[in-house]
mmCIF file of C-alpha atoms and ligand atoms in Angstrom:
data_model
loop_
_atom_site.group_PDB
_atom_site.id
_atom_site.type_symbol
_atom_site.label_atom_id
_atom_site.label_comp_id
_atom_site.label_asym_id
_atom_site.label_seq_id
_atom_site.Cartn_x
_atom_site.Cartn_y
_atom_site.Cartn_z
ATOM 1 C CA MET A 184 -12.207 -14.986 26.747
ATOM 2 C CA GLN A 185 -10.502 -12.509 24.032
ATOM 3 C CA THR A 186 -7.522 -11.594 22.430
ATOM 4 C CA TYR A 187 -6.923 -7.920 21.340
ATOM 5 C CA LEU A 188 -4.462 -5.407 19.366
ATOM 6 C CA ILE A 189 -4.593 -2.349 20.269
ATOM 7 C CA THR A 190 -1.970 -0.119 18.825
ATOM 8 C CA GLY A 191 -0.576 3.347 20.637
ATOM 9 C CA GLY A 192 -2.097 0.941 24.508
ATOM 10 C CA ALA A 193 -0.078 3.650 26.106
ATOM 11 C CA GLY A 194 -1.046 6.588 24.928
ATOM 12 C CA PHE A 195 -4.135 8.492 26.486
ATOM 13 C CA ILE A 196 -7.300 7.296 24.842
ATOM 14 C CA GLY A 197 -6.025 3.246 24.814
ATOM 15 C CA SER A 198 -4.411 3.132 28.017
ATOM 16 C CA HIS A 199 -7.780 3.739 29.218
ATOM 17 C CA LEU A 200 -9.161 1.172 26.027
ATOM 18 C CA CYS A 201 -6.475 -1.736 27.556
ATOM 19 C CA ALA A 202 -6.927 -0.860 31.018
ATOM 20 C CA ALA A 203 -11.428 -1.989 30.050
ATOM 21 C CA LEU A 204 -10.790 -4.833 28.481
ATOM 22 C CA LEU A 205 -7.955 -6.337 31.167
ATOM 23 C CA LYS A 206 -11.141 -5.894 33.612
ATOM 24 C CA GLN A 207 -13.311 -7.465 32.420
ATOM 25 C CA GLY A 208 -10.877 -10.148 31.780
ATOM 26 C CA ASN A 209 -9.703 -10.816 28.104
ATOM 27 C CA ARG A 210 -6.768 -10.167 26.444
ATOM 28 C CA VAL A 211 -4.356 -7.826 25.730
ATOM 29 C CA ILE A 212 -1.512 -6.966 23.652
ATOM 30 C CA ASN A 213 -0.468 -3.157 23.657
ATOM 31 C CA ILE A 214 1.857 -2.352 20.865
ATOM 32 C CA ASP A 215 3.469 1.559 21.791
ATOM 33 C CA ASN A 216 6.172 3.303 20.522
ATOM 34 C CA PHE A 217 7.193 5.786 23.200
ATOM 35 C CA ASP A 218 7.366 8.030 20.694
ATOM 36 C CA PRO A 219 8.400 11.702 22.040
ATOM 37 C CA PHE A 220 4.649 13.609 20.174
ATOM 38 C CA TYR A 221 4.509 14.346 24.614
ATOM 39 C CA ASP A 222 6.271 12.695 27.098
ATOM 40 C CA PRO A 223 7.131 9.024 26.702
ATOM 41 C CA LEU A 224 7.795 9.184 30.634
ATOM 42 C CA ILE A 225 3.941 10.242 30.065
ATOM 43 C CA LYS A 226 2.676 7.018 27.940
ATOM 44 C CA HIS A 227 4.407 4.921 30.931
ATOM 45 C CA ASN A 228 2.108 6.286 33.925
ATOM 46 C CA ASN A 229 -0.598 5.546 31.778
ATOM 47 C CA ILE A 230 0.087 2.094 31.541
ATOM 48 C CA ARG A 231 1.844 1.360 34.928
ATOM 49 C CA HIS A 232 -1.083 0.208 36.639
ATOM 50 C CA LEU A 233 -0.970 -2.983 34.299
ATOM 51 C CA ALA A 234 2.419 -4.027 34.204
ATOM 52 C CA ASP A 235 1.520 -6.324 37.012
ATOM 53 C CA ASN A 236 -1.611 -7.978 35.344
ATOM 54 C CA GLN A 237 -0.449 -11.349 33.352
ATOM 55 C CA ASN A 238 -2.916 -10.619 31.060
ATOM 56 C CA HIS A 239 -1.279 -7.367 29.744
ATOM 57 C CA ILE A 240 0.964 -8.288 27.234
ATOM 58 C CA LEU A 241 3.557 -5.152 26.695
ATOM 59 C CA ARG A 242 5.758 -4.556 22.494
ATOM 60 C CA LYS A 243 7.599 -2.385 22.221
ATOM 61 C CA ILE A 244 7.441 -1.461 18.267
ATOM 62 C CA ASP A 245 6.700 0.999 15.410
ATOM 63 C CA LEU A 246 3.953 0.707 12.748
ATOM 64 C CA ARG A 247 6.177 1.507 10.089
ATOM 65 C CA ASP A 248 8.695 -1.724 10.955
ATOM 66 C CA ARG A 249 6.406 -4.564 8.965
ATOM 67 C CA GLU A 250 9.374 -7.715 10.287
ATOM 68 C CA LYS A 251 8.421 -7.182 14.089
ATOM 69 C CA LEU A 252 4.824 -6.515 13.837
ATOM 70 C CA ASN A 253 4.792 -9.544 11.457
ATOM 71 C CA GLU A 254 5.749 -11.192 14.375
ATOM 72 C CA VAL A 255 4.065 -10.089 16.546
ATOM 73 C CA PHE A 256 1.065 -10.703 14.386
ATOM 74 C CA GLN A 257 2.485 -14.701 13.759
ATOM 75 C CA SER A 258 2.789 -15.422 17.828
ATOM 76 C CA GLU A 259 -0.190 -14.044 19.693
ATOM 77 C CA PRO A 260 -3.346 -15.356 18.371
ATOM 78 C CA ILE A 261 -5.617 -12.315 17.459
ATOM 79 C CA ASP A 262 -9.574 -12.522 17.441
ATOM 80 C CA MET A 263 -9.501 -8.316 16.998
ATOM 81 C CA VAL A 264 -7.763 -5.500 16.246
ATOM 82 C CA VAL A 265 -8.263 -2.550 17.915
ATOM 83 C CA HIS A 266 -5.703 0.706 15.512
ATOM 84 C CA LEU A 267 -5.779 4.070 17.421
ATOM 85 C CA ALA A 268 -1.384 4.262 17.111
ATOM 86 C CA GLY A 269 -0.548 6.943 14.760
ATOM 87 C CA MET A 270 0.870 10.705 14.691
ATOM 88 C CA ALA A 271 -2.418 13.335 16.419
ATOM 89 C CA GLY A 272 -2.574 16.739 16.652
ATOM 90 C CA VAL A 273 -3.486 19.324 13.705
ATOM 91 C CA ARG A 274 -1.442 21.821 13.582
ATOM 92 C CA PRO A 275 2.248 19.708 14.125
ATOM 93 C CA SER A 276 0.415 18.206 11.257
ATOM 94 C CA ILE A 277 0.806 20.446 8.644
ATOM 95 C CA GLU A 278 4.845 21.158 10.188
ATOM 96 C CA ASN A 279 5.722 17.374 9.526
ATOM 97 C CA PRO A 280 3.751 15.864 6.769
ATOM 98 C CA ILE A 281 5.861 14.100 6.206
ATOM 99 C CA LEU A 282 5.824 12.082 9.217
ATOM 100 C CA TYR A 283 1.991 11.746 9.693
ATOM 101 C CA GLU A 284 1.835 10.064 6.486
ATOM 102 C CA GLU A 285 4.547 7.750 7.700
ATOM 103 C CA VAL A 286 3.098 7.110 10.075
ATOM 104 C CA ASN A 287 -0.740 7.630 9.477
ATOM 105 C CA ILE A 288 -1.129 5.497 6.502
ATOM 106 C CA LYS A 289 2.332 3.469 6.019
ATOM 107 C CA GLY A 290 1.118 2.388 9.238
ATOM 108 C CA THR A 291 -1.927 1.623 8.526
ATOM 109 C CA MET A 292 -1.976 0.116 5.486
ATOM 110 C CA ASN A 293 1.203 -1.948 7.703
ATOM 111 C CA ILE A 294 -1.916 -3.479 10.073
ATOM 112 C CA LEU A 295 -3.933 -4.394 6.942
ATOM 113 C CA GLU A 296 -1.567 -6.599 5.553
ATOM 114 C CA CYS A 297 -0.465 -8.517 8.729
ATOM 115 C CA MET A 298 -4.873 -8.550 9.173
ATOM 116 C CA LYS A 299 -4.394 -10.073 5.415
ATOM 117 C CA THR A 300 -1.913 -12.469 6.297
ATOM 118 C CA PHE A 301 -2.952 -13.983 9.296
ATOM 119 C CA GLY A 302 -6.812 -14.588 8.452
ATOM 120 C CA ILE A 303 -7.279 -12.162 11.389
ATOM 121 C CA LYS A 304 -10.676 -10.010 9.654
ATOM 122 C CA LYS A 305 -12.177 -8.062 12.876
ATOM 123 C CA LEU A 306 -10.655 -4.171 12.810
ATOM 124 C CA ILE A 307 -12.160 -0.849 14.976
ATOM 125 C CA PHE A 308 -10.155 1.929 13.463
ATOM 126 C CA ALA A 309 -9.787 5.073 15.529
ATOM 127 C CA SER A 310 -10.838 8.066 12.496
ATOM 128 C CA SER A 311 -11.226 11.505 13.578
ATOM 129 C CA SER A 312 -13.845 14.917 13.676
ATOM 130 C CA SER A 313 -11.284 16.233 10.983
ATOM 131 C CA VAL A 314 -11.979 14.690 8.955
ATOM 132 C CA TYR A 315 -15.291 16.885 8.212
ATOM 133 C CA GLY A 316 -12.751 19.756 7.711
ATOM 134 C CA ASN A 317 -13.986 23.601 7.758
ATOM 135 C CA ARG A 318 -18.068 23.673 6.849
ATOM 136 C CA PRO A 319 -19.641 26.771 6.301
ATOM 137 C CA GLU A 320 -22.858 24.985 6.579
ATOM 138 C CA PRO A 321 -24.860 24.791 10.476
ATOM 139 C CA ALA A 322 -25.404 21.790 10.451
ATOM 140 C CA ASP A 323 -24.348 18.587 12.476
ATOM 141 C CA PHE A 324 -21.941 15.904 10.739
ATOM 142 C CA THR A 325 -23.203 13.082 9.924
ATOM 143 C CA GLU A 326 -21.186 9.765 8.181
ATOM 144 C CA ASP A 327 -22.064 9.863 5.058
ATOM 145 C CA MET A 328 -20.921 14.140 4.119
ATOM 146 C CA ALA A 329 -18.989 14.093 1.296
ATOM 147 C CA LEU A 330 -15.384 14.937 2.478
ATOM 148 C CA ASN A 331 -13.801 17.213 0.484
ATOM 149 C CA LYS A 332 -13.234 20.317 3.284
ATOM 150 C CA MET A 333 -10.026 19.266 5.233
ATOM 151 C CA ILE A 334 -7.601 21.618 6.068
ATOM 152 C CA SER A 335 -4.780 19.921 7.875
ATOM 153 C CA PRO A 336 -1.900 16.547 6.253
ATOM 154 C CA TYR A 337 -3.785 14.567 9.339
ATOM 155 C CA ALA A 338 -7.252 15.331 8.759
ATOM 156 C CA ILE A 339 -6.262 13.542 5.073
ATOM 157 C CA THR A 340 -4.583 10.805 7.219
ATOM 158 C CA LYS A 341 -6.973 9.493 8.361
ATOM 159 C CA LYS A 342 -9.156 9.184 6.048
ATOM 160 C CA ALA A 343 -7.049 7.689 3.933
ATOM 161 C CA GLY A 344 -6.732 5.183 6.915
ATOM 162 C CA GLU A 345 -11.217 4.968 6.845
ATOM 163 C CA ASP A 346 -10.506 4.357 2.638
ATOM 164 C CA PHE A 347 -7.781 1.946 3.421
ATOM 165 C CA CYS A 348 -9.693 -0.062 5.708
ATOM 166 C CA TYR A 349 -12.917 0.093 2.972
ATOM 167 C CA LEU A 350 -10.157 -1.370 0.553
ATOM 168 C CA TYR A 351 -9.206 -4.197 3.189
ATOM 169 C CA HIS A 352 -12.890 -4.607 3.385
ATOM 170 C CA LYS A 353 -14.003 -4.913 0.003
ATOM 171 C CA LEU A 354 -11.055 -6.613 -1.209
ATOM 172 C CA TYR A 355 -9.991 -9.624 1.366
ATOM 173 C CA ASP A 356 -13.223 -9.973 4.095
ATOM 174 C CA LEU A 357 -12.479 -7.342 6.561
ATOM 175 C CA THR A 358 -14.935 -6.160 8.898
ATOM 176 C CA VAL A 359 -14.046 -2.258 10.150
ATOM 177 C CA LEU A 360 -15.392 -1.133 12.724
ATOM 178 C CA ALA A 361 -13.788 3.420 11.552
ATOM 179 C CA LEU A 362 -14.312 5.888 14.584
ATOM 180 C CA ARG A 363 -14.737 9.047 13.940
ATOM 181 C CA PHE A 364 -13.470 10.623 17.673
ATOM 182 C CA PHE A 365 -14.711 14.502 18.668
ATOM 183 C CA THR A 366 -11.424 16.361 20.899
ATOM 184 C CA VAL A 367 -11.444 13.817 23.534
ATOM 185 C CA TYR A 368 -10.375 14.731 27.671
ATOM 186 C CA GLY A 369 -11.236 13.921 30.903
ATOM 187 C CA PRO A 370 -7.590 11.961 33.237
ATOM 188 C CA GLY A 371 -4.435 11.184 31.909
ATOM 189 C CA GLN A 372 -5.873 13.540 28.544
ATOM 190 C CA ARG A 373 -2.884 13.977 26.266
ATOM 191 C CA PRO A 374 -1.414 17.759 27.031
ATOM 192 C CA ASP A 375 -1.553 19.292 23.716
ATOM 193 C CA LEU A 376 -4.935 19.695 23.864
ATOM 194 C CA ALA A 377 -6.614 22.469 25.232
ATOM 195 C CA ILE A 378 -8.656 21.977 28.282
ATOM 196 C CA HIS A 379 -5.658 19.571 29.894
ATOM 197 C CA LYS A 380 -2.836 23.292 28.893
ATOM 198 C CA PHE A 381 -5.118 25.277 30.032
ATOM 199 C CA VAL A 382 -5.767 23.786 33.047
ATOM 200 C CA GLN A 383 -1.925 23.001 33.401
ATOM 201 C CA LEU A 384 -1.950 26.786 32.947
ATOM 202 C CA ILE A 385 -4.023 28.889 34.804
ATOM 203 C CA ASP A 386 -3.086 26.285 37.631
ATOM 204 C CA ASN A 387 0.531 28.302 37.276
ATOM 205 C CA HIS A 388 -1.389 31.966 37.100
ATOM 206 C CA LEU A 389 0.584 31.531 33.680
ATOM 207 C CA PRO A 390 -0.831 33.171 30.438
ATOM 208 C CA ILE A 391 -3.059 31.128 28.282
ATOM 209 C CA PRO A 392 -3.052 31.376 24.305
ATOM 210 C CA LEU A 393 -6.593 31.337 22.975
ATOM 211 C CA TYR A 394 -6.636 31.088 19.652
ATOM 212 C CA GLY A 395 -9.402 33.341 17.497
ATOM 213 C CA ASP A 396 -12.005 35.502 19.599
ATOM 214 C CA GLY A 397 -12.968 32.243 21.145
ATOM 215 C CA SER A 398 -16.347 30.883 19.256
ATOM 216 C CA SER A 399 -14.641 28.463 17.990
ATOM 217 C CA MET A 400 -17.444 25.321 18.535
ATOM 218 C CA ARG A 401 -16.543 22.278 19.796
ATOM 219 C CA ASP A 402 -18.477 18.790 20.210
ATOM 220 C CA TYR A 403 -16.008 17.200 24.200
ATOM 221 C CA SER A 404 -16.413 13.641 24.468
ATOM 222 C CA TYR A 405 -15.167 12.314 28.257
ATOM 223 C CA ILE A 406 -12.843 9.398 27.813
ATOM 224 C CA GLY A 407 -15.456 7.040 30.174
ATOM 225 C CA ASP A 408 -18.039 7.524 27.151
ATOM 226 C CA ILE A 409 -15.249 7.864 24.418
ATOM 227 C CA ILE A 410 -14.450 3.908 25.789
ATOM 228 C CA ASN A 411 -17.875 2.567 26.148
ATOM 229 C CA GLY A 412 -18.988 3.372 22.268
ATOM 230 C CA ILE A 413 -15.361 1.503 21.306
ATOM 231 C CA THR A 414 -16.199 -1.434 23.691
ATOM 232 C CA GLN A 415 -19.925 -1.377 22.181
ATOM 233 C CA ALA A 416 -17.794 -0.854 19.118
ATOM 234 C CA ALA A 417 -15.682 -4.562 19.859
ATOM 235 C CA ASN A 418 -19.276 -6.267 20.895
ATOM 236 C CA TYR A 419 -20.499 -4.862 17.293
ATOM 237 C CA LEU A 420 -18.176 -6.040 15.664
ATOM 238 C CA HIS A 421 -17.848 -9.424 17.293
ATOM 239 C CA GLN A 422 -21.568 -10.473 15.676
ATOM 240 C CA HIS A 423 -21.038 -9.268 12.773
ATOM 241 C CA LYS A 424 -19.606 -10.233 9.767
ATOM 242 C CA GLU A 425 -17.934 -8.997 6.446
ATOM 243 C CA VAL A 426 -19.329 -4.866 7.215
ATOM 244 C CA PHE A 427 -17.418 -1.708 6.841
ATOM 245 C CA GLU A 428 -19.161 0.981 8.809
ATOM 246 C CA VAL A 429 -18.310 4.741 9.431
ATOM 247 C CA ILE A 430 -19.702 6.033 12.931
ATOM 248 C CA ASN A 431 -19.548 9.119 14.637
ATOM 249 C CA LEU A 432 -19.120 9.382 18.682
ATOM 250 C CA SER A 433 -18.681 12.408 20.227
ATOM 251 C CA GLY A 434 -20.804 14.387 23.096
ATOM 252 C CA ASN A 435 -23.028 14.250 21.512
ATOM 253 C CA ARG A 436 -22.838 19.146 22.610
ATOM 254 C CA SER A 437 -21.285 21.145 21.161
ATOM 255 C CA ILE A 438 -19.777 24.135 23.372
ATOM 256 C CA SER A 439 -17.490 27.509 22.515
ATOM 257 C CA LEU A 440 -13.730 28.312 23.223
ATOM 258 C CA LYS A 441 -14.995 31.209 26.106
ATOM 259 C CA ASN A 442 -17.583 29.093 27.452
ATOM 260 C CA LEU A 443 -15.134 25.818 28.111
ATOM 261 C CA LEU A 444 -13.075 28.487 29.090
ATOM 262 C CA HIS A 445 -15.185 29.717 32.420
ATOM 263 C CA ILE A 446 -16.206 26.142 32.864
ATOM 264 C CA ILE A 447 -12.156 25.822 33.758
ATOM 265 C CA GLU A 448 -12.419 28.787 35.449
ATOM 266 C CA GLU A 449 -15.753 28.355 37.601
ATOM 267 C CA THR A 450 -13.746 24.324 38.519
ATOM 268 C CA LEU A 451 -9.934 25.713 39.140
ATOM 269 C CA GLN A 452 -12.474 28.666 41.910
ATOM 270 C CA GLN A 453 -9.304 31.002 39.373
ATOM 271 C CA LYS A 454 -9.049 32.817 37.059
ATOM 272 C CA ALA A 455 -6.794 33.430 33.250
ATOM 273 C CA ILE A 456 -4.597 35.202 31.858
ATOM 274 C CA VAL A 457 -5.640 35.081 28.224
ATOM 275 C CA ASN A 458 -3.347 36.203 25.291
ATOM 276 C CA GLN A 459 -5.924 36.934 22.536
ATOM 277 C CA LEU A 460 -3.899 34.606 19.107
ATOM 278 C CA PRO A 461 -4.848 35.045 15.783
ATOM 279 C CA MET A 462 -6.528 31.539 14.909
ATOM 280 C CA GLN A 463 -4.123 27.945 13.891
ATOM 281 C CA PRO A 464 -3.849 27.139 10.148
ATOM 282 C CA GLY A 465 -5.480 23.934 10.095
ATOM 283 C CA ASP A 466 -8.360 24.718 12.807
ATOM 284 C CA VAL A 467 -11.637 24.552 11.645
ATOM 285 C CA GLU A 468 -14.406 26.431 12.930
ATOM 286 C CA ALA A 469 -16.729 24.210 14.311
ATOM 287 C CA THR A 470 -17.829 20.665 15.419
ATOM 288 C CA ARG A 471 -20.682 18.968 16.039
ATOM 289 C CA ALA A 472 -21.528 15.729 15.631
ATOM 290 C CA SER A 473 -25.027 13.248 14.874
ATOM 291 C CA ILE A 474 -24.903 10.566 16.715
ATOM 292 C CA ALA A 475 -27.855 9.146 16.155
ATOM 293 C CA LYS A 476 -25.901 5.323 13.740
ATOM 294 C CA ALA A 477 -23.976 5.266 17.368
ATOM 295 C CA GLN A 478 -26.989 5.400 18.923
ATOM 296 C CA ARG A 479 -28.573 3.149 16.755
ATOM 297 C CA LEU A 480 -25.718 0.537 15.824
ATOM 298 C CA LEU A 481 -24.142 0.168 18.857
ATOM 299 C CA HIS A 482 -26.988 2.140 21.535
ATOM 300 C CA TYR A 483 -23.959 4.451 22.245
ATOM 301 C CA GLU A 484 -24.997 7.294 25.234
ATOM 302 C CA PRO A 485 -23.110 9.679 26.503
ATOM 303 C CA GLN A 486 -23.428 10.050 29.900
ATOM 304 C CA THR A 487 -20.874 13.053 30.836
ATOM 305 C CA THR A 488 -21.816 16.664 30.665
ATOM 306 C CA ILE A 489 -18.724 19.076 29.967
ATOM 307 C CA GLU A 490 -19.210 21.012 33.674
ATOM 308 C CA GLU A 491 -18.468 16.794 34.703
ATOM 309 C CA GLY A 492 -15.977 15.916 33.227
ATOM 310 C CA ILE A 493 -14.012 19.507 33.496
ATOM 311 C CA ARG A 494 -14.352 18.389 37.115
ATOM 312 C CA GLN A 495 -12.221 14.856 36.259
ATOM 313 C CA PHE A 496 -9.935 16.240 34.485
ATOM 314 C CA VAL A 497 -9.394 18.908 36.952
ATOM 315 C CA ALA A 498 -9.528 16.276 40.039
ATOM 316 C CA TRP A 499 -7.183 13.235 37.951
ATOM 317 C CA TYR A 500 -4.800 17.155 37.526
ATOM 318 C CA LYS A 501 -4.354 17.902 41.227
ATOM 319 C CA ASN A 502 -3.753 14.220 41.666
ATOM 320 C CA ASN A 503 -0.816 13.646 39.202
ATOM 321 C CA LYS A 504 0.944 17.024 38.719
ATOM 322 C CA ASN A 505 3.933 16.511 39.281
ATOM 323 C CA ASN A 506 4.476 13.971 37.065
ATOM 324 C CA HIS A 507 2.916 16.283 33.639
ATOM 325 C CA ALA A 508 6.044 17.584 31.586
HETATM 326 N N1 NAD B 812 -7.788 12.156 21.923
HETATM 327 C C1 NAD B 812 -8.351 13.274 20.711
HETATM 328 O O1 NAD B 812 -8.958 14.056 21.249
HETATM 329 C C2 NAD B 812 -8.646 12.619 19.578
HETATM 330 C C3 NAD B 812 -10.200 12.009 18.494
HETATM 331 C C4 NAD B 812 -9.952 12.440 17.512
HETATM 332 C C5 NAD B 812 -9.115 10.840 17.011
HETATM 333 N N2 NAD B 812 -7.822 10.326 18.225
HETATM 334 C C6 NAD B 812 -7.030 9.566 17.349
HETATM 335 O O2 NAD B 812 -7.306 8.557 18.367
HETATM 336 C C7 NAD B 812 -5.737 7.208 18.141
HETATM 337 C C8 NAD B 812 -5.398 7.805 19.826
HETATM 338 O O3 NAD B 812 -5.680 8.914 20.004
HETATM 339 P P1 NAD B 812 -4.729 9.731 21.740
HETATM 340 O O4 NAD B 812 -5.376 10.634 22.326
HETATM 341 O O5 NAD B 812 -4.769 8.654 22.587
HETATM 342 O O6 NAD B 812 -3.225 9.773 21.167
HETATM 343 P P2 NAD B 812 -1.865 9.440 21.895
HETATM 344 O O7 NAD B 812 -1.535 9.975 21.146
HETATM 345 O O8 NAD B 812 -1.910 9.637 23.647
HETATM 346 O O9 NAD B 812 -1.712 8.128 21.454
HETATM 347 C C9 NAD B 812 -1.566 7.315 20.182
HETATM 348 C C10 NAD B 812 -0.173 6.741 20.805
HETATM 349 O O10 NAD B 812 0.827 5.830 19.648
HETATM 350 C C11 NAD B 812 1.293 5.982 19.297
HETATM 351 N N3 NAD B 812 2.593 5.805 18.656
HETATM 352 C C12 NAD B 812 2.697 6.658 17.350
HETATM 353 N N4 NAD B 812 2.917 6.727 15.839
HETATM 354 C C13 NAD B 812 3.673 4.938 17.145
HETATM 355 C C14 NAD B 812 4.483 4.822 15.488
HETATM 356 N N5 NAD B 812 5.279 4.923 14.356
HETATM 357 N N6 NAD B 812 4.166 3.352 16.007
HETATM 358 C C15 NAD B 812 3.720 2.692 17.464
HETATM 359 N N7 NAD B 812 2.934 3.196 17.973
HETATM 360 C C16 NAD B 812 3.163 4.888 18.168
HETATM 361 C C17 NAD B 812 2.042 6.648 20.992
HETATM 362 O O11 NAD B 812 3.099 6.716 21.418
HETATM 363 C C18 NAD B 812 1.014 6.848 21.427
HETATM 364 O O12 NAD B 812 0.537 6.288 22.380
HETATM 365 C C19 NAD B 812 -5.556 8.544 17.730
HETATM 366 O O13 NAD B 812 -4.853 8.064 16.304
HETATM 367 C C20 NAD B 812 -5.851 9.897 16.969
HETATM 368 O O14 NAD B 812 -5.258 9.812 16.217
HETATM 369 C C21 NAD B 812 -7.763 11.182 19.271
#
């Protein structure tokens, strides 16, 4: 049994990860401040089924509160930290860049400082495909690409998080995997993200906002595949010392917004009412990952097609409609 400290464990990805690690018989210390970026009730619902699990310790703490973080690190034996908490979302970061800087950069530094102080060596950090920015060349994104094309404060905070992880690896021998997630979806998906928003609006016969002409491309990742990738990353860290790696995790297939909408319409058996709007600042034209490094180091192989993943999401949505904000 390992003890994992998960930050953001009440969120979309975090709640799935807590459940998976607990199922494997581990202990999980879950730090989350139930931030109101979207309805905190959804986050309480995400982890309701873990309430009776003795191995799940929930601590309502803000990443920016160094003293409270110190108390947790001091009082609990921790084998590995999985740092998922943060302000997510590209467009809102343009509205409120200072908040993103405080939570995503300073919050990450607080976690790294606690790890340094209490001698915790293993860390998984949630980074993002947005660090690749807008790239005119059609090539797949590889981890060694120069990152000089970022177009949102969110992307910059994630890159800064990676850089601080690298610094603490160099200075204090932390072993770190920074995982760049590509648009994650599936049961429990954040309500601000396109698939969730589209399904909810179409189901309610309301117009959907479609930014751009529908040709923008995304490499969507199913939550179950991402959770496998994170647990494989944890296994890698258990077996390796003093490494730092940045690794893409995606569904390994890029599709257009138009095509995504078509799959959602087919699954819901209902046509969307489309309200076409200009591209939003901060949104990149296309994301497409190379997952060769994840395949090589983690034996990562995404299993879920977008069609199957959307079916899973819609089934979850229909069962949970009344809990949606
Ligand atoms: N979902 C995606 O498509 C995606 C893609 C790339 C990267 N990521 C990154 O993965 C991580 C998890 O994403 P998610 O989709 O589960 O988002 P989420 O918003 O559902 O989860 C983040 C959690 O962090 C918590 N949090 C926010 N600020 C906090 C603070 N100051 N102190 C403590 N807790 C705080 C929130 O309450 C939330 O429960 C984030 O870092 C996000 O940037 C997500």
